[in-house]
Amino acid sequence: MTTRIIVKLDVKPPYVVKPVHFEGLRKIGTLCDLVKKYYEQGADELIYIDIVASLYQRDILFDQVEAAANEMFIPFAVGGGVKTINDFSKLFHAGADKVVINTFAVQEDPSIINQAAEIFGKQAVVVNIEAKKWDNYWECYSDCGRIRSGKRVLDWVTEVEQRGAGEIVLQSVDTDGRQRGFDIDLAKQVVEAVNIPVVIASGAGSLDDIKNLILQANPSGVAISSLLHYDKTTILEIKEYLLDNGIEVSL
Amino acid sequence: MKEKFGKYGLPLDVKFCTKCTMNNQRPSSTVEFTQKENEKKRTLAIAEDGICEACRYAEKKKLICWEDRHKQLEELCDKYRRNDGRYDVVVPGSGGKDSVQAAHILKYKYNMNPILITWPPAIYTDIGRRNFDAWLNAGFANYTYNQNKKLHRFLTRNAFLNLGHPFQPFILGQKNLAPRLSVLLDIPLVIFGENEAEYGNAIEDNEKPTRDPKYYSAELSIKDLILGGVPAEELMDKHGYKLSDLEAYFPVSPYEIQKTRTEVHYLGFYVKWHPQETYYYSVENSDFMPNDHVTEGSFSKYSSLDDKIDWLHYHTTTIKFGIGRATYDSAQEIRNGDITRDEGIALIKRFDGKFPQQYIGDCCAYMGISLQQYQDAIENFRSPHLWINRYGRWELKHPIWKSK
Amino acid sequence: MTNIIGLINYGIAGNIHSIKKAIEKAGGNVLIIEKPEDFNQVDKIVIPGVGSFKDAMFELEKNDLLESLKRCVLTKPTLGICLGMQILSTLGYEYGKTKGLDVINAEVKEIVVDAKVPHVGFNKIEVIKSNKLLEGVENKEFYFMHSYEVVNYTNISSLTEYCGHTFVSSIQKNNIYGVQFHPEKSREPGVRVFKNFIEI
């Protein structure tokens, strides 16, 4: 099975921004420009997270999602500020193919995962995790890597799988945006803990980082941001490098 | 005649800037070493058109030719640069993002040889200590003046109980240490991070690259000096503290400064200061880390992280002026185009003025008071025209989210 | 001659926007079907994915589309995508037993494989019985995201292998087509599939 090469877009509509450790709102470009850029570069999937919707306690900007979803024929996973089944439904009708949820599920009511899976099917319900290391465990954060939940990542991933989530996107507050490599230990433990696909994000600084992550943690997909936003490489270059190193990707 | 001013000389009529989230209760920087209780403060001016001086200045800043300013900094550095391998600029700080950027830029872009100097926080946070180490790890040496802790705690306690301003001892040293060390080390050039004028003090303060000497030097006799609301003479005669230790908090004598020809500049005049970009610079060029979670009382993770007393400081500004850390932070981010005013208001509503639960225990222990004593004392500083007690809970009479 | 593609709106579920965009990119005209009368205005039908078997059937019935759909599927060219293909079956086992449209004699059961489930990502199709729909895209990769599969051994047009497990990736019975993958999410090959469908 090919490993998906995914681009994660941290969105403060109408811009794509790139925080470091989930802090900072430096603008990278407009949403539509970047969606086009990465679709044409050959991304397998795009993840759009409105990183401030929960933090600012504001509604989802559906028109932004719709505008972004127009010229790209690859899967579009959309999240940020999702709280109700109606949010899920409106997002699917606005162009999302999967809906991503974190803050509301981990801080308020995890049963939304059960409800959503039953209506929309597991595979369309994705749980996003912002993991931060404390001593010898990782804790789940919310509201753009700011608020502790008191829940441990390894407990939470098992719980969301049982509740019916079909996929996990795992981010690390410790490594995100720093381009110094992934938290491979975290990645391995989570991939092994569940039987649903896990996409690992946060930390790609080089082609080797991506290769090593895949070889050591065996994720279903790798989500990349900074490396591509700052044009240090392209998706084609990443895929070719991985193929050269014996890793199956979709070209 | 109707009273127009309330406690601290604050205007009774609360007005909000129409561009940012700041309001007219915000005091300007004080000359700390003469501050007495119940002093009337100069506050942020909001013009007829509803725009505050800080926003006005931000607009003006857009017209600045930064190329010229860079050239001026280059000339300044050319003037003071030493080619014999010795330190040629004093950079004060504690490893926060501003001093990280200042040190790095001066060394790597302007080829200077900085010596870092630190007036340390009263109580280091974990993240503060880690970032201090990271600062030095980037390749710098540092002189830290570790205050007489017994004295520092005494001053902090007094400053809190008498003035509701536990941060005063820190501010005193922060402004005075660099010029003092400049004289001691015979390095005339001192360059600080941004000027506090950025935040809305008298705009005139920003027209010059140099810090106004009135903030750090004075030809004052001991008789005129007051620390923590207690006259210096009393500190010596009644409480037994020595001049040698107290001197650290006093302004430097202008004669000393003249001997070395010390000049205190602020980098914010020469380099466009955008706090978020400073954060990015720091993480891209050193091992600087943001907070481990949102900073209590605000929404951000990258500012003012190293002193536990800082958390109390913002609690006191909330009580006195109705302005908490989220208000300060959001106003700045709005001016820099990072967030909109509406977003700032939402953040203030959610985070501003939160009780400093995380460090209150440590801070009270430091000051030698109980939590109850803290709660009682702080009430002396609450401005009646800003607060109302509803069902045992204090609420702002005019919060920004209820203003038109 | 008109060639209007009717796209079923379940109500809550279904990634309507994506499919509409892809059909339009392929040169088609789309009408969203929300009430029984809408069926009269279309020449072909697309049944979307993104939903659960149980919920899809429930919503179709609730919105009064079930009977009309059952009839039109037999007379107008139809393309079922992912869940849309699955509900063409007799019975589904997702969140309990639910009757499907019963257009193909099959059941929909959970994928059993020694690998991650749901099956998510790009995977190849192997055409075993060529047809107009898959013309020009034999052996291409398409995007899959599903936890259930159609268990059927008579109307198969392509198979796909996932970690040692082979399953039905597309079917055809007369003018009824079903694809387990998402052509609207499969780049150019996917758009080509829609083009082929428009020209049927």
GROMACS .gro file of N, CA, C and O in nm, chain A residues 12-13 17-27 52 54-58 132 134 141 143-148 173-174 178 180 230, chain B residues 130 276-277 279-294 299-302 333 337-340 343 346-347 350-351:
model
  264
   12LYS      N    1  -0.560   3.051   0.860
   12LYS     CA    2  -0.629   3.159   0.929
   12LYS      C    3  -0.694   3.233   0.813
   12LYS      O    4  -0.631   3.320   0.753
   13PRO      N    5  -0.816   3.190   0.780
   13PRO     CA    6  -0.875   3.233   0.653
   13PRO      C    7  -0.866   3.384   0.634
   13PRO      O    8  -0.888   3.459   0.729
   17VAL      N    9  -0.112   3.000   0.701
   17VAL     CA   10  -0.005   3.051   0.786
   17VAL      C   11   0.082   2.934   0.829
   17VAL      O   12   0.047   2.818   0.804
   18LYS      N   13   0.194   2.965   0.892
   18LYS     CA   14   0.276   2.855   0.942
   18LYS      C   15   0.328   2.887   1.081
   18LYS      O   16   0.429   2.955   1.097
   19PRO      N   17   0.259   2.837   1.183
   19PRO     CA   18   0.308   2.856   1.320
   19PRO      C   19   0.429   2.767   1.347
   19PRO      O   20   0.457   2.675   1.271
   20VAL      N   21   0.501   2.798   1.456
   20VAL     CA   22   0.606   2.709   1.504
   20VAL      C   23   0.568   2.672   1.647
   20VAL      O   24   0.542   2.761   1.728
   21HIS      N   25   0.562   2.545   1.675
   21HIS     CA   26   0.509   2.498   1.805
   21HIS      C   27   0.368   2.553   1.826
   21HIS      O   28   0.331   2.587   1.940
   22PHE      N   29   0.292   2.563   1.720
   22PHE     CA   30   0.154   2.610   1.727
   22PHE      C   31   0.146   2.752   1.780
   22PHE      O   32   0.050   2.791   1.847
   23GLU      N   33   0.246   2.833   1.748
   23GLU     CA   34   0.244   2.975   1.787
   23GLU      C   35   0.295   3.055   1.669
   23GLU      O   36   0.389   3.014   1.600
   24GLY      N   37   0.231   3.172   1.648
   24GLY     CA   38   0.274   3.255   1.537
   24GLY      C   39   0.179   3.243   1.420
   24GLY      O   40   0.125   3.136   1.393
   25LEU      N   41   0.157   3.354   1.351
   25LEU     CA   42   0.060   3.355   1.241
   25LEU      C   43   0.123   3.408   1.112
   25LEU      O   44   0.056   3.476   1.033
   26ARG      N   45   0.249   3.372   1.090
   26ARG     CA   46   0.317   3.422   0.971
   26ARG      C   47   0.246   3.372   0.846
   26ARG      O   48   0.223   3.252   0.829
   27LYS      N   49   0.215   3.466   0.757
   27LYS     CA   50   0.139   3.431   0.637
   27LYS      C   51   0.232   3.369   0.532
   27LYS      O   52   0.339   3.418   0.505
   52VAL      N   53  -0.759   2.877   1.419
   52VAL     CA   54  -0.803   2.973   1.521
   52VAL      C   55  -0.953   2.965   1.554
   52VAL      O   56  -1.000   3.034   1.644
   54SER      N   57  -1.139   2.739   1.702
   54SER     CA   58  -1.167   2.701   1.841
   54SER      C   59  -1.110   2.804   1.938
   54SER      O   60  -1.175   2.842   2.034
   55LEU      N   61  -0.989   2.850   1.910
   55LEU     CA   62  -0.923   2.946   2.000
   55LEU      C   63  -1.003   3.074   2.012
   55LEU      O   64  -1.022   3.128   2.121
   56TYR      N   65  -1.054   3.123   1.899
   56TYR     CA   66  -1.132   3.246   1.900
   56TYR      C   67  -1.279   3.219   1.929
   56TYR      O   68  -1.359   3.312   1.933
   57GLN      N   69  -1.314   3.094   1.943
   57GLN     CA   70  -1.453   3.053   1.967
   57GLN      C   71  -1.546   3.111   1.861
   57GLN      O   72  -1.651   3.168   1.893
   58ARG      N   73  -1.504   3.097   1.737
   58ARG     CA   74  -1.589   3.149   1.632
   58ARG      C   75  -1.639   3.037   1.541
   58ARG      O   76  -1.591   2.925   1.545
  132LYS      N   77   0.184   1.675   2.321
  132LYS     CA   78   0.298   1.744   2.383
  132LYS      C   79   0.359   1.651   2.486
  132LYS      O   80   0.289   1.592   2.567
  134TRP      N   81   0.543   1.524   2.815
  134TRP     CA   82   0.567   1.559   2.954
  134TRP      C   83   0.636   1.440   3.019
  134TRP      O   84   0.577   1.331   3.021
  141TYR      N   85  -0.342   1.824   2.355
  141TYR     CA   86  -0.370   1.966   2.370
  141TYR      C   87  -0.482   2.005   2.274
  141TYR      O   88  -0.515   1.930   2.183
  143ASP      N   89  -0.714   2.380   2.102
  143ASP     CA   90  -0.713   2.525   2.077
  143ASP      C   91  -0.578   2.571   2.024
  143ASP      O   92  -0.518   2.666   2.076
  144CYS      N   93  -0.533   2.503   1.922
  144CYS     CA   94  -0.405   2.536   1.859
  144CYS      C   95  -0.289   2.522   1.956
  144CYS      O   96  -0.216   2.618   1.982
  145GLY      N   97  -0.275   2.402   2.008
  145GLY     CA   98  -0.158   2.369   2.091
  145GLY      C   99  -0.145   2.452   2.216
  145GLY      O  100  -0.033   2.477   2.263
  146ARG      N  101  -0.256   2.497   2.271
  146ARG     CA  102  -0.250   2.584   2.387
  146ARG      C  103  -0.304   2.529   2.517
  146ARG      O  104  -0.250   2.557   2.625
  147ILE      N  105  -0.413   2.454   2.512
  147ILE     CA  106  -0.484   2.417   2.635
  147ILE      C  107  -0.471   2.267   2.663
  147ILE      O  108  -0.499   2.184   2.576
  148ARG      N  109  -0.424   2.237   2.781
  148ARG     CA  110  -0.407   2.097   2.817
  148ARG      C  111  -0.542   2.031   2.840
  148ARG      O  112  -0.635   2.094   2.889
  173VAL      N  113   0.334   1.912   1.930
  173VAL     CA  114   0.358   2.052   1.966
  173VAL      C  115   0.508   2.075   1.984
  173VAL      O  116   0.559   2.183   1.959
  174ASP      N  117   0.579   1.970   2.021
  174ASP     CA  118   0.723   1.984   2.046
  174ASP      C  119   0.806   2.001   1.920
  174ASP      O  120   0.912   2.062   1.922
  178ARG      N  121   0.944   2.328   1.337
  178ARG     CA  122   1.084   2.349   1.372
  178ARG      C  123   1.179   2.292   1.268
  178ARG      O  124   1.297   2.324   1.265
  180ARG      N  125   1.317   2.008   1.248
  180ARG     CA  126   1.431   1.937   1.305
  180ARG      C  127   1.404   1.789   1.316
  180ARG      O  128   1.470   1.720   1.391
  230TYR      N  129   0.819   2.675   0.245
  230TYR     CA  130   0.938   2.756   0.224
  230TYR      C  131   1.018   2.708   0.103
  230TYR      O  132   1.133   2.743   0.085
  381ARG      N  133   1.523   2.752   3.081
  381ARG     CA  134   1.562   2.679   2.960
  381ARG      C  135   1.599   2.778   2.851
  381ARG      O  136   1.697   2.759   2.778
  527GLN      N  137   0.578   3.901   1.675
  527GLN     CA  138   0.565   3.766   1.622
  527GLN      C  139   0.683   3.729   1.534
  527GLN      O  140   0.732   3.617   1.539
  528GLU      N  141   0.729   3.823   1.455
  528GLU     CA  142   0.845   3.795   1.371
  528GLU      C  143   0.971   3.775   1.456
  528GLU      O  144   1.059   3.699   1.420
  530TYR      N  145   0.966   3.638   1.744
  530TYR     CA  146   0.950   3.500   1.789
  530TYR      C  147   1.002   3.404   1.682
  530TYR      O  148   1.080   3.314   1.710
  531TYR      N  149   0.960   3.426   1.558
  531TYR     CA  150   1.007   3.340   1.449
  531TYR      C  151   1.159   3.346   1.436
  531TYR      O  152   1.225   3.245   1.419
  532TYR      N  153   1.213   3.467   1.445
  532TYR     CA  154   1.359   3.482   1.436
  532TYR      C  155   1.426   3.397   1.542
  532TYR      O  156   1.525   3.327   1.517
  533SER      N  157   1.373   3.407   1.663
  533SER     CA  158   1.434   3.334   1.775
  533SER      C  159   1.429   3.183   1.756
  533SER      O  160   1.528   3.114   1.780
  534VAL      N  161   1.315   3.131   1.710
  534VAL     CA  162   1.309   2.985   1.694
  534VAL      C  163   1.388   2.938   1.573
  534VAL      O  164   1.432   2.825   1.567
  535GLU      N  165   1.407   3.028   1.477
  535GLU     CA  166   1.482   2.987   1.358
  535GLU      C  167   1.633   2.996   1.380
  535GLU      O  168   1.709   2.933   1.309
  536ASN      N  169   1.674   3.079   1.477
  536ASN     CA  170   1.818   3.100   1.494
  536ASN      C  171   1.874   3.056   1.628
  536ASN      O  172   1.991   3.080   1.658
  537SER      N  173   1.791   2.995   1.711
  537SER     CA  174   1.842   2.945   1.839
  537SER      C  175   1.749   2.836   1.886
  537SER      O  176   1.655   2.799   1.816
  538ASP      N  177   1.774   2.787   2.006
  538ASP     CA  178   1.687   2.682   2.062
  538ASP      C  179   1.574   2.739   2.146
  538ASP      O  180   1.517   2.669   2.229
  539PHE      N  181   1.542   2.865   2.125
  539PHE     CA  182   1.432   2.929   2.200
  539PHE      C  183   1.304   2.849   2.187
  539PHE      O  184   1.272   2.798   2.079
  540MET      N  185   1.231   2.838   2.297
  540MET     CA  186   1.104   2.766   2.297
  540MET      C  187   0.994   2.854   2.353
  540MET      O  188   1.016   2.931   2.445
  541PRO      N  189   0.872   2.841   2.300
  541PRO     CA  190   0.760   2.912   2.361
  541PRO      C  191   0.715   2.839   2.487
  541PRO      O  192   0.774   2.736   2.522
  542ASN      N  193   0.614   2.891   2.551
  542ASN     CA  194   0.562   2.832   2.674
  542ASN      C  195   0.507   2.691   2.648
  542ASN      O  196   0.471   2.658   2.535
  543ASP      N  197   0.499   2.613   2.753
  543ASP     CA  198   0.450   2.475   2.741
  543ASP      C  199   0.299   2.467   2.724
  543ASP      O  200   0.244   2.358   2.709
  544HIS      N  201   0.232   2.580   2.736
  544HIS     CA  202   0.087   2.586   2.719
  544HIS      C  203   0.054   2.734   2.715
  544HIS      O  204   0.143   2.817   2.731
  545VAL      N  205  -0.072   2.768   2.694
  545VAL     CA  206  -0.107   2.909   2.685
  545VAL      C  207  -0.069   2.981   2.814
  545VAL      O  208  -0.079   2.924   2.923
  550PHE      N  209  -0.354   3.474   2.550
  550PHE     CA  210  -0.385   3.370   2.453
  550PHE      C  211  -0.258   3.321   2.385
  550PHE      O  212  -0.261   3.229   2.305
  551SER      N  213  -0.145   3.384   2.416
  551SER     CA  214  -0.022   3.354   2.342
  551SER      C  215   0.074   3.270   2.424
  551SER      O  216   0.051   3.242   2.542
  552LYS      N  217   0.183   3.228   2.359
  552LYS     CA  218   0.280   3.142   2.427
  552LYS      C  219   0.422   3.196   2.418
  552LYS      O  220   0.516   3.131   2.461
  553TYR      N  221   0.437   3.316   2.358
  553TYR     CA  222   0.575   3.355   2.327
  553TYR      C  223   0.629   3.476   2.401
  553TYR      O  224   0.746   3.513   2.384
  584GLU      N  225  -0.083   4.290   1.870
  584GLU     CA  226  -0.097   4.204   1.752
  584GLU      C  227  -0.188   4.267   1.647
  584GLU      O  228  -0.170   4.247   1.527
  588GLY      N  229  -0.095   4.375   1.251
  588GLY     CA  230  -0.166   4.306   1.143
  588GLY      C  231  -0.176   4.156   1.159
  588GLY      O  232  -0.211   4.084   1.066
  589ASP      N  233  -0.148   4.105   1.280
  589ASP     CA  234  -0.157   3.960   1.299
  589ASP      C  235  -0.300   3.915   1.320
  589ASP      O  236  -0.339   3.806   1.277
  590ILE      N  237  -0.377   3.996   1.393
  590ILE     CA  238  -0.518   3.962   1.419
  590ILE      C  239  -0.603   4.087   1.398
  590ILE      O  240  -0.552   4.198   1.389
  591THR      N  241  -0.734   4.066   1.389
  591THR     CA  242  -0.825   4.180   1.373
  591THR      C  243  -0.875   4.223   1.510
  591THR      O  244  -0.859   4.151   1.609
  594GLU      N  245  -1.121   3.978   1.654
  594GLU     CA  246  -1.055   3.858   1.708
  594GLU      C  247  -0.993   3.891   1.843
  594GLU      O  248  -1.000   3.812   1.937
  597ALA      N  249  -1.257   3.888   2.107
  597ALA     CA  250  -1.295   3.751   2.143
  597ALA      C  251  -1.191   3.689   2.236
  597ALA      O  252  -1.224   3.618   2.332
  598LEU      N  253  -1.063   3.719   2.210
  598LEU     CA  254  -0.957   3.662   2.293
  598LEU      C  255  -0.957   3.725   2.432
  598LEU      O  256  -0.932   3.659   2.533
  601ARG      N  257  -1.223   3.582   2.639
  601ARG     CA  258  -1.198   3.445   2.683
  601ARG      C  259  -1.086   3.435   2.785
  601ARG      O  260  -1.091   3.352   2.876
  602PHE      N  261  -0.982   3.519   2.771
  602PHE     CA  262  -0.861   3.496   2.850
  602PHE      C  263  -0.819   3.606   2.946
  602PHE      O  264  -0.744   3.581   3.040
   0.00000   0.00000   0.00000
